[in-house]
């Protein structure tokens, strides 16, 4: 069977952000949009948490926000179906998970194939899941870091776009390591989104190739 190849679109795009918490990665993406480093606009900031600080910041920044209460939906499938509808209404080309603490249903992932990215605070495929900074310390790894990856139905396992490594230092706590990793998250997440809309991300199977700028033009 021929290998499926996806090339990200070179266009002025629309981004939907999904978050559950403080939203620092969302802010860095928005800053990059405002500074013209990402050729896109943010058409929706969505949260499953009404009081997520990131949602309040988005409102202050004049962006369209939406909260949907998961408790008002019979199950995850119905909830995710509604989010898909809302995201589609805004014409989003790319969904950026930015500390979104709900696992997406397979139907959601399939509805936006190659169009969902996530930031994870570890060097995947090591340490998927939660509390990964503490896990990295407990394992005694010398380096950890962060990963921007496409989202596939298997949690934290989609094709890797960018990674950055940081040392794990003696005496690190979950907090100190998380803070060191976050500095790198704030660099590579906007960079990955920028590459996406430059048409420079080519996905072949599990691997993502970053095309040279000049060759990045898609027809
Ligand atoms: C980050 O550490 C990110 O890697 C993880 O959730 C955290 C979100 O932080 N997925 P913030 O809300 O972007 O500040």
CSV table of C-alpha atoms and ligand atoms in Angstrom, one decimal, residues 19-27 54 97-101 118-122 133 146-147 178 181-182 185-186 189, ligand 1:
chain,number,residue,atom,x,y,z
A,19,UNK,CA,-7.2,24.6,27.0
A,20,UNK,CA,-8.1,23.8,30.5
A,21,UNK,CA,-5.8,25.8,32.6
A,22,UNK,CA,-3.5,28.8,32.9
A,23,UNK,CA,-2.9,29.1,29.1
A,24,UNK,CA,0.7,30.2,28.9
A,25,UNK,CA,1.2,28.2,25.7
A,26,UNK,CA,-1.9,29.7,24.2
A,27,UNK,CA,-0.6,33.2,25.0
A,54,UNK,CA,-6.5,31.0,29.9
A,97,UNK,CA,-4.3,21.7,22.4
A,98,UNK,CA,-2.6,23.9,25.0
A,99,UNK,CA,-3.0,22.2,28.3
A,100,UNK,CA,-6.3,20.7,27.4
A,101,UNK,CA,-6.9,18.0,30.1
A,118,UNK,CA,-0.4,19.2,21.1
A,119,UNK,CA,2.5,20.2,23.4
A,120,UNK,CA,3.7,17.6,25.9
A,121,UNK,CA,6.2,18.3,28.7
A,122,UNK,CA,8.5,15.3,28.1
A,133,UNK,CA,8.1,15.9,35.1
A,146,UNK,CA,9.0,18.9,25.5
A,147,UNK,CA,7.4,17.6,22.3
A,178,UNK,CA,8.5,22.0,34.8
A,181,UNK,CA,10.8,22.8,30.3
A,182,UNK,CA,8.1,25.4,30.0
A,185,UNK,CA,7.6,24.9,25.3
A,186,UNK,CA,7.1,28.6,24.7
A,189,UNK,CA,5.0,25.5,20.1
B,1,LIG,C1,2.1,22.5,29.7
B,1,LIG,O1,3.1,22.0,30.5
B,1,LIG,C2,1.9,21.6,28.5
B,1,LIG,O2,3.1,20.9,28.1
B,1,LIG,C3,0.9,20.6,29.0
B,1,LIG,O3,0.1,21.3,29.9
B,1,LIG,C4,0.8,22.4,30.4
B,1,LIG,C5,-0.1,23.6,30.0
B,1,LIG,O4,0.4,24.8,30.4
B,1,LIG,N1,0.2,19.9,28.0
B,1,LIG,P1,-0.2,26.2,30.0
B,1,LIG,O5,-1.7,26.1,30.3
B,1,LIG,O6,0.0,26.3,28.5
B,1,LIG,O7,0.5,27.2,30.8
